[in-house]
N, CA, C and O atoms as a printed pandas DataFrame, in Angstrom:
     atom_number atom_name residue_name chain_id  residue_number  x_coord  y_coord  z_coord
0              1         N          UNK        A               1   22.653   18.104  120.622
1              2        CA          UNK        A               1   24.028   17.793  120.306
2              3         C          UNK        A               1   24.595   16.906  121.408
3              4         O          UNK        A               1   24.269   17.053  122.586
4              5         N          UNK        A               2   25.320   16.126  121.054
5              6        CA          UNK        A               2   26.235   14.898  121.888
6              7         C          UNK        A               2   27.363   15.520  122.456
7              8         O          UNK        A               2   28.080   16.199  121.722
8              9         N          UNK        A               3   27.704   15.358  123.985
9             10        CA          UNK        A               3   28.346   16.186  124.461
10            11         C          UNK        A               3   28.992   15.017  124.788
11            12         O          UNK        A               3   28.584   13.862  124.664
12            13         N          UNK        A               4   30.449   15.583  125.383
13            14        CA          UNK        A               4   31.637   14.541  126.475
14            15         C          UNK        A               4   32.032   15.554  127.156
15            16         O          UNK        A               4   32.061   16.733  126.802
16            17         N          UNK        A               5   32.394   15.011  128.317
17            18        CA          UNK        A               5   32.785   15.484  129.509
18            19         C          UNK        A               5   34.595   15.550  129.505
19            20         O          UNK        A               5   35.170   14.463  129.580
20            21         N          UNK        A               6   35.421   16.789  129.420
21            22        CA          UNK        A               6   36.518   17.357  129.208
22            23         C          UNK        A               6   37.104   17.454  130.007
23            24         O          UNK        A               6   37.221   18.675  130.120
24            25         N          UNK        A               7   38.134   16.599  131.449
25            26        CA          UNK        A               7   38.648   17.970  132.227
26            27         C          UNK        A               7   40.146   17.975  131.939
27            28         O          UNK        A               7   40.970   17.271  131.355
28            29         N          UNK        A               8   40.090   19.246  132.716
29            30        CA          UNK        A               8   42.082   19.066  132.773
30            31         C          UNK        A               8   42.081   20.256  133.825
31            32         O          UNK        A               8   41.192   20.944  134.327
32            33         N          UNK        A               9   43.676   20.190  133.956
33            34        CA          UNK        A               9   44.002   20.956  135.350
34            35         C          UNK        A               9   44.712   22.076  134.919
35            36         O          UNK        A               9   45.567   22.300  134.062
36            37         N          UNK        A              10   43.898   22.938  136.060
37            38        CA          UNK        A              10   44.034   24.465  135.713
38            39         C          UNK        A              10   45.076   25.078  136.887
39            40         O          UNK        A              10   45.340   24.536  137.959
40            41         N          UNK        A              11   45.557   26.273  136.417
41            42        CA          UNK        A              11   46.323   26.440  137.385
42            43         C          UNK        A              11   44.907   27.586  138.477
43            44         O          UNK        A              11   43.920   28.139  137.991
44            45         N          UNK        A              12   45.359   27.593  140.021
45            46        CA          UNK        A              12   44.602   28.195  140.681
46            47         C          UNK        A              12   43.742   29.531  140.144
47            48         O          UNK        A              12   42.564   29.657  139.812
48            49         N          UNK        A              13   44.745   30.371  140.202
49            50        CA          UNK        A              13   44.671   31.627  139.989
50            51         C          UNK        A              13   43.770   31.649  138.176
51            52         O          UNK        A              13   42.962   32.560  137.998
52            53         N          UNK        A              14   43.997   30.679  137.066
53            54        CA          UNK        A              14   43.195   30.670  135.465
54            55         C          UNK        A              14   41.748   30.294  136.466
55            56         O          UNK        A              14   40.876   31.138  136.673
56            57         N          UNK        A              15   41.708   29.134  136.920
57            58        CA          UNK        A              15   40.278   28.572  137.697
58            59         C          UNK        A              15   39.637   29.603  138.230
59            60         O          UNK        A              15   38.446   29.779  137.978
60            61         N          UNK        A              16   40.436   30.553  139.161
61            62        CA          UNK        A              16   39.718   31.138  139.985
62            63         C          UNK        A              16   38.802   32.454  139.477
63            64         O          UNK        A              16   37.701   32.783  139.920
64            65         N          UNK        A              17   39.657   33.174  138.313
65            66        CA          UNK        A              17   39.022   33.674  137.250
66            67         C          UNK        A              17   37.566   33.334  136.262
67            68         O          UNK        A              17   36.570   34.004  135.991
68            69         N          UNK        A              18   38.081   31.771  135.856
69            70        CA          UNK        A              18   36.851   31.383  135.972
70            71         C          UNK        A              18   35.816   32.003  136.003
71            72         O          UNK        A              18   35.117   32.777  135.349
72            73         N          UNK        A              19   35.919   31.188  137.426
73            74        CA          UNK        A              19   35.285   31.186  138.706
74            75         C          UNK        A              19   34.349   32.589  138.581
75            76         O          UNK        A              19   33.149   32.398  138.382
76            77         N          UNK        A              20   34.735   33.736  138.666
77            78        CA          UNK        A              20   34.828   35.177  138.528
78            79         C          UNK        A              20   34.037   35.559  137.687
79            80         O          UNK        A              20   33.040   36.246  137.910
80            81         N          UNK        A              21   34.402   35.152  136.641
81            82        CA          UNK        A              21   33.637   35.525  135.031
82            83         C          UNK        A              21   32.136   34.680  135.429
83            84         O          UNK        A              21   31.213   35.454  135.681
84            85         N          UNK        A              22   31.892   33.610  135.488
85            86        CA          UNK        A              22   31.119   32.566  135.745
86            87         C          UNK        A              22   29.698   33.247  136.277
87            88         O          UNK        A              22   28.578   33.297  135.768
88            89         N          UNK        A              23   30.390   33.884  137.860
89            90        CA          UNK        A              23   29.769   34.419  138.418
90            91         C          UNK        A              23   29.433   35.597  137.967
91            92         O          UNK        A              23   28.242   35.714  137.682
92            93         N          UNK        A              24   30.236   36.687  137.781
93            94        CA          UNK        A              24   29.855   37.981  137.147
94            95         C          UNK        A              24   28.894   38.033  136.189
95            96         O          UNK        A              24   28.103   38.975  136.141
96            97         N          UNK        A              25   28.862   36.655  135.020
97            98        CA          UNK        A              25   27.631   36.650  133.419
98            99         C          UNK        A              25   26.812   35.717  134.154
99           100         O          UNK        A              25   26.138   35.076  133.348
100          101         N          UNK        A              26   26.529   35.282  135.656
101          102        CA          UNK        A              26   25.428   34.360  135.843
102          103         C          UNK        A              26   25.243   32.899  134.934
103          104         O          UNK        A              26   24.352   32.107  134.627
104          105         N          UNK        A              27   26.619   33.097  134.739
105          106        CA          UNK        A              27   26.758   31.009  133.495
106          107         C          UNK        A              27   27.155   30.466  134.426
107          108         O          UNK        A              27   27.476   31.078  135.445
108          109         N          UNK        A              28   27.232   29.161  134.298
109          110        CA          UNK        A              28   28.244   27.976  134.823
110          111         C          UNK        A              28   29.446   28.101  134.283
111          112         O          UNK        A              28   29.715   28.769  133.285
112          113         N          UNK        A              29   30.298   27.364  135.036
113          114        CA          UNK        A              29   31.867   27.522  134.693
114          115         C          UNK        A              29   31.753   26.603  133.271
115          116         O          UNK        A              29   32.424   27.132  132.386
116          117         N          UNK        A              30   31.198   25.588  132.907
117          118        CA          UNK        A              30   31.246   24.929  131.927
118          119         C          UNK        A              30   31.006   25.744  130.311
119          120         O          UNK        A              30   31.487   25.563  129.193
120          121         N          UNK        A              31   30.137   26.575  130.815
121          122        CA          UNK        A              31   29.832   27.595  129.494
122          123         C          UNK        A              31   31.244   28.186  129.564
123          124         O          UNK        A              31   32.007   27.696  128.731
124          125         N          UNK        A              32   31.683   28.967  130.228
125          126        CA          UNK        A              32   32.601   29.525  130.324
126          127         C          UNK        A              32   33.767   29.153  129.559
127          128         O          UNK        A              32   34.229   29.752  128.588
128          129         N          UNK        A              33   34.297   27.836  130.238
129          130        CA          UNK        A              33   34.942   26.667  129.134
130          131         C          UNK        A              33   35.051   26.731  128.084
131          132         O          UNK        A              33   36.017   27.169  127.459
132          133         N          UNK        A              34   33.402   26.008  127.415
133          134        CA          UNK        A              34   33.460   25.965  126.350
134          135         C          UNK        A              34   33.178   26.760  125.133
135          136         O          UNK        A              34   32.983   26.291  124.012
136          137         N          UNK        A              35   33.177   28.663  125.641
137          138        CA          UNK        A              35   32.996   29.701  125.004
138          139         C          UNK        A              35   34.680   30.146  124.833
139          140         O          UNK        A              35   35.094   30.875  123.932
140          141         N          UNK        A              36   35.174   29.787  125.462
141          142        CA          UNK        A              36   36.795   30.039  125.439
142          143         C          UNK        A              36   37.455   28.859  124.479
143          144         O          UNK        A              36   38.175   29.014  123.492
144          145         N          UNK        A              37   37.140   28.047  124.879
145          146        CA          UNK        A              37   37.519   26.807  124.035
146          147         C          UNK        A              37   37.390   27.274  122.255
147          148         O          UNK        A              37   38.227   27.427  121.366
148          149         N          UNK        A              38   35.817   27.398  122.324
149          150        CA          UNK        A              38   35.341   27.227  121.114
150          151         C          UNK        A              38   36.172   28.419  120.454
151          152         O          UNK        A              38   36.793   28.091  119.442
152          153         N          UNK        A              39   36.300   29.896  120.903
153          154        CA          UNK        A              39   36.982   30.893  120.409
154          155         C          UNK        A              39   38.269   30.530  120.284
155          156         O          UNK        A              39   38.766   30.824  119.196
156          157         N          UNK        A              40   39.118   29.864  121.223
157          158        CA          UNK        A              40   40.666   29.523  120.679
158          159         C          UNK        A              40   40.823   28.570  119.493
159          160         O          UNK        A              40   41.767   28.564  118.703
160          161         N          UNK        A              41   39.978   27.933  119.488
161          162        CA          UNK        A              41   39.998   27.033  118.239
162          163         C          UNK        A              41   39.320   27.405  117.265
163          164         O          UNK        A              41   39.620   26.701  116.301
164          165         N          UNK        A              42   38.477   28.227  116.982
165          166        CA          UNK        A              42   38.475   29.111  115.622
166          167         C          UNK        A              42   39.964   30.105  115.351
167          168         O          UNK        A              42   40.531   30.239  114.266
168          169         N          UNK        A              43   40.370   30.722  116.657
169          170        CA          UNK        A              43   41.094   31.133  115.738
170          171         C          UNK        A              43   42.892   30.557  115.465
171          172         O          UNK        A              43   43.810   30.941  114.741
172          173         N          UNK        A              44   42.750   29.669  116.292
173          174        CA          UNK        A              44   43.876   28.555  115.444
174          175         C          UNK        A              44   43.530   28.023  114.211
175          176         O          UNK        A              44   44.352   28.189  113.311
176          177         N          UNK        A              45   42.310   27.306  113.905
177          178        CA          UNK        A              45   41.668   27.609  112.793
178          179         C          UNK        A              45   42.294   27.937  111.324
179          180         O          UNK        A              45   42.820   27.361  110.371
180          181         N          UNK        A              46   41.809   29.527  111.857
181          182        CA          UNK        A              46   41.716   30.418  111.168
182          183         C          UNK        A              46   43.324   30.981  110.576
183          184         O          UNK        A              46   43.424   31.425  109.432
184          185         N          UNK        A              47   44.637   30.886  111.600
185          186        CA          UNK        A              47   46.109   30.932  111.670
186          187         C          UNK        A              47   46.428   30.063  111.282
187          188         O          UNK        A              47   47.636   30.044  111.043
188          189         N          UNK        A              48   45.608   28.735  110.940
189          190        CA          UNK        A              48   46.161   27.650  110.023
190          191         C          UNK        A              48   46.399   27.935  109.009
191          192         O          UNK        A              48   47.447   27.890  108.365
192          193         N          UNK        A              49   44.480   28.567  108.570
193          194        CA          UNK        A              49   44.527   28.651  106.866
194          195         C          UNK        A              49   45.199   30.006  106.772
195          196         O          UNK        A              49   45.707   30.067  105.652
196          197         N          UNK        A              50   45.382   30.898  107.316
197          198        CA          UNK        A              50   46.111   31.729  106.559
198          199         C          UNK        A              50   47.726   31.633  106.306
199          200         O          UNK        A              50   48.438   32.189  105.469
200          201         N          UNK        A              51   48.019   30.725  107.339
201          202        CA          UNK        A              51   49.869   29.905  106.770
202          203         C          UNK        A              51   49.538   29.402  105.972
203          204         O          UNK        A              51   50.303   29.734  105.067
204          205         N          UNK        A              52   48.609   28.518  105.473
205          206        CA          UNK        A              52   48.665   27.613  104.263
206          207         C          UNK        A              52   48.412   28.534  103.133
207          208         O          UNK        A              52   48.984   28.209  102.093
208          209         N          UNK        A              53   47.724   29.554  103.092
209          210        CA          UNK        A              53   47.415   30.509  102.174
210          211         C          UNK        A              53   48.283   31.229  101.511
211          212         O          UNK        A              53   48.328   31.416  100.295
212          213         N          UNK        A              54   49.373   31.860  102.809
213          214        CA          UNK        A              54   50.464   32.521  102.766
214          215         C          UNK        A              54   51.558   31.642  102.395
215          216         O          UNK        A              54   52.529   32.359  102.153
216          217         N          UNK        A              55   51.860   30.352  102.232
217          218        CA          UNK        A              55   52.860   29.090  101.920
218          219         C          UNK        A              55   52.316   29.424  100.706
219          220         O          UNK        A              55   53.078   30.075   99.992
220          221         N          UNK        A              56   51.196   29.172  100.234
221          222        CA          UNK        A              56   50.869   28.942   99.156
222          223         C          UNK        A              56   51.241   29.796   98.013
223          224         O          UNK        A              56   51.636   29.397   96.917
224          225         N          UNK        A              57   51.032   31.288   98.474
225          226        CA          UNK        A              57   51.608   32.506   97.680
226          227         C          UNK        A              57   52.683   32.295   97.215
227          228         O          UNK        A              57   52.937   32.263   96.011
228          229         N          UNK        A              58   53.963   32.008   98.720
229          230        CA          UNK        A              58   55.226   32.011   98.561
230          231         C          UNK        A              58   55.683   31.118   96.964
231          232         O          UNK        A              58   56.427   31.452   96.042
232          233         N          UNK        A              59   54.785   29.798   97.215
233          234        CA          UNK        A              59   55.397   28.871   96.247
234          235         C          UNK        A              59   54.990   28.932   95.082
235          236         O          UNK        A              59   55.483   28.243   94.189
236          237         N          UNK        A              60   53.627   30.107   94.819
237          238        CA          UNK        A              60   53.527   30.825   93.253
238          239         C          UNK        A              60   54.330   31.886   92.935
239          240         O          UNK        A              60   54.102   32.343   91.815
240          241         N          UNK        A              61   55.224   32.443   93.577
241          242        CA          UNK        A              61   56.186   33.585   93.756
242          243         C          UNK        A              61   55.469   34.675   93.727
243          244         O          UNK        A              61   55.795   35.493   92.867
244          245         N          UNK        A              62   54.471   34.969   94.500
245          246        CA          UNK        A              62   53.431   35.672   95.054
246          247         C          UNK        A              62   53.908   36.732   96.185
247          248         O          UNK        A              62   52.988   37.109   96.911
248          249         N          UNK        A              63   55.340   37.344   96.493
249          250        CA          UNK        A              63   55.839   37.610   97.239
250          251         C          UNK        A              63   56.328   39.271   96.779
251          252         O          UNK        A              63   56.414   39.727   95.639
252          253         N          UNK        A              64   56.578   39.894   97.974
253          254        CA          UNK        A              64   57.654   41.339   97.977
254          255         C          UNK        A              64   58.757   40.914   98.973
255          256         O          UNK        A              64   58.767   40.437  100.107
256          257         N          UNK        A              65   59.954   41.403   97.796
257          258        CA          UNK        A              65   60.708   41.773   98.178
258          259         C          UNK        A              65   61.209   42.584  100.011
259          260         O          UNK        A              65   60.988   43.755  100.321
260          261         N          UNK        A              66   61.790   41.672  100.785
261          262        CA          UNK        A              66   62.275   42.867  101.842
262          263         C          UNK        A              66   62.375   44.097  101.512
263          264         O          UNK        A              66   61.677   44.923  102.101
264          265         N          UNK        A              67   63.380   44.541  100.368
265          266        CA          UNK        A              67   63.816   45.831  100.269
266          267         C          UNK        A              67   62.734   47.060  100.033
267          268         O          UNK        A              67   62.795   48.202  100.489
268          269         N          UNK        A              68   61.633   46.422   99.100
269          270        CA          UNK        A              68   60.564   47.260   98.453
270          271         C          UNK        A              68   59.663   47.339  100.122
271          272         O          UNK        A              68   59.654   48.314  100.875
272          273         N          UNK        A              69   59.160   46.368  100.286
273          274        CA          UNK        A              69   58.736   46.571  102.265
274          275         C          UNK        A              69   59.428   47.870  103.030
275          276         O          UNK        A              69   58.877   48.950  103.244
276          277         N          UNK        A              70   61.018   47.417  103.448
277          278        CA          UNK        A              70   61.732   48.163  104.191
278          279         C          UNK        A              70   61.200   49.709  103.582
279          280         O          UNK        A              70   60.620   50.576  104.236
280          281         N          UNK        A              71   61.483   49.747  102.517
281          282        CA          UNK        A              71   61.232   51.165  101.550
282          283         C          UNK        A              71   60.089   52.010  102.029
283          284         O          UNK        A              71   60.042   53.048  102.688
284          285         N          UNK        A              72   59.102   51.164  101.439
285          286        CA          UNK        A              72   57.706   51.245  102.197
286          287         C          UNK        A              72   57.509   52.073  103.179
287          288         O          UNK        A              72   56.938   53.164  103.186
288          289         N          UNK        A              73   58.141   51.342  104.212
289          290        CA          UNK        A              73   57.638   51.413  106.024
290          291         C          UNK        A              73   58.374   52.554  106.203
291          292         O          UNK        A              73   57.883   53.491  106.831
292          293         N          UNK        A              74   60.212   52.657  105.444
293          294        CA          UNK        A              74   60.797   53.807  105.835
294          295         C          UNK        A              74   59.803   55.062  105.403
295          296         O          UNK        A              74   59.376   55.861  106.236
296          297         N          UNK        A              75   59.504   55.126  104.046
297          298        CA          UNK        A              75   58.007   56.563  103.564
298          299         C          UNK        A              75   56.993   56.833  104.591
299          300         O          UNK        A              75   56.574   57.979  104.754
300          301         N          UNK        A              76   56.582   55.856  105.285
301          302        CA          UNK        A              76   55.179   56.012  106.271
302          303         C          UNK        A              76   55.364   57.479  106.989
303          304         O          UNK        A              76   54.579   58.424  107.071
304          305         N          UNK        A              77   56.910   57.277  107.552
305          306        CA          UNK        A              77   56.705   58.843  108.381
306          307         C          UNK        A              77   57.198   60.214  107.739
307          308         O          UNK        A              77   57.232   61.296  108.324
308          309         N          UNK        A              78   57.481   60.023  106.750
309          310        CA          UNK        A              78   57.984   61.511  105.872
310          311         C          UNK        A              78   56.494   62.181  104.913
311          312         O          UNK        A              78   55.361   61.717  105.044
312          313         N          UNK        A              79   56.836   63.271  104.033
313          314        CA          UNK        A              79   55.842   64.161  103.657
314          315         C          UNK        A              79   55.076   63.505  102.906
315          316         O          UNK        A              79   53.895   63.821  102.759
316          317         N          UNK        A              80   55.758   62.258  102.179
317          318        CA          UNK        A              80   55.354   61.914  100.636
318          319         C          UNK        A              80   55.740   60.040  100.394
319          320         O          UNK        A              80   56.392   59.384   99.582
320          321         N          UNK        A              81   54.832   59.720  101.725
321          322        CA          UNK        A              81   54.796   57.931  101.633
322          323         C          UNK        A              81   54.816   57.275  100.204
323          324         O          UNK        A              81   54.376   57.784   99.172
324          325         N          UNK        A              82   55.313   56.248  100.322
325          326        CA          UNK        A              82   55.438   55.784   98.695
326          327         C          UNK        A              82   54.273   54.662   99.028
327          328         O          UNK        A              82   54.380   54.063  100.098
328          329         N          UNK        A              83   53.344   54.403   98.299
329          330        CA          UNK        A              83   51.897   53.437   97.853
330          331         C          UNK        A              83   52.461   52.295   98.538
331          332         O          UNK        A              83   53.669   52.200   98.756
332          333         N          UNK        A              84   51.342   51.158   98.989
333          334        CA          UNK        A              84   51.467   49.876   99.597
334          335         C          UNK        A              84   51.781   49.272   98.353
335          336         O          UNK        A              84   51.251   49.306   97.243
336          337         N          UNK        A              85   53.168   48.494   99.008
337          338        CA          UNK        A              85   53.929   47.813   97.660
338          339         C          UNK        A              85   52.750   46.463   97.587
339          340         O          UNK        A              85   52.298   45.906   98.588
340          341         N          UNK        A              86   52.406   46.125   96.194
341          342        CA          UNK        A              86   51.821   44.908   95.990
342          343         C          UNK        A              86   52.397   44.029   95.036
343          344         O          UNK        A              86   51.893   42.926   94.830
């Protein structure tokens, strides 16, 4: 795979952590990087498609009501919860 060379500036104390981790799993700081990297950007990703998913509901009227929710959440702590509104 075709790689490029990334930097940017870290604050001391994120680096020095690093640094830390690096040493502690026996990687280079670069793995380190780009195992963090790669995980934040799956799951931005992933918080994309589920806004677009969740937009998407909204605009088939795919939705509950606040009140039936509120209802809901108020049952959770009494004898006789009322079913997950769908």
């Amino acid at each position: 795979m075709e790689t490029r060379v990334v930097t940017a500036h870290l604050p001391l104390p994120l680096a020095d952590k690093v640094d830390e981790l690096a040493a502690r799993l026996e990687r280079p700081r670069g793995w380190i990087v780009k195992q963090a990297l790669s995980a934040w950007i799956a799951q931005e990703d992933e918080r994309r498609r589920l806004t677009l998913e969740a937009m998407a509901d909204v605009d088939d009227g795919r939705v509950i009501d606040h009140e039936t929710v509120q209802a809901w959440a108020d049952s959770l702590g009494t004898d006789e919860p009322l079913p997950t509104p769908k």
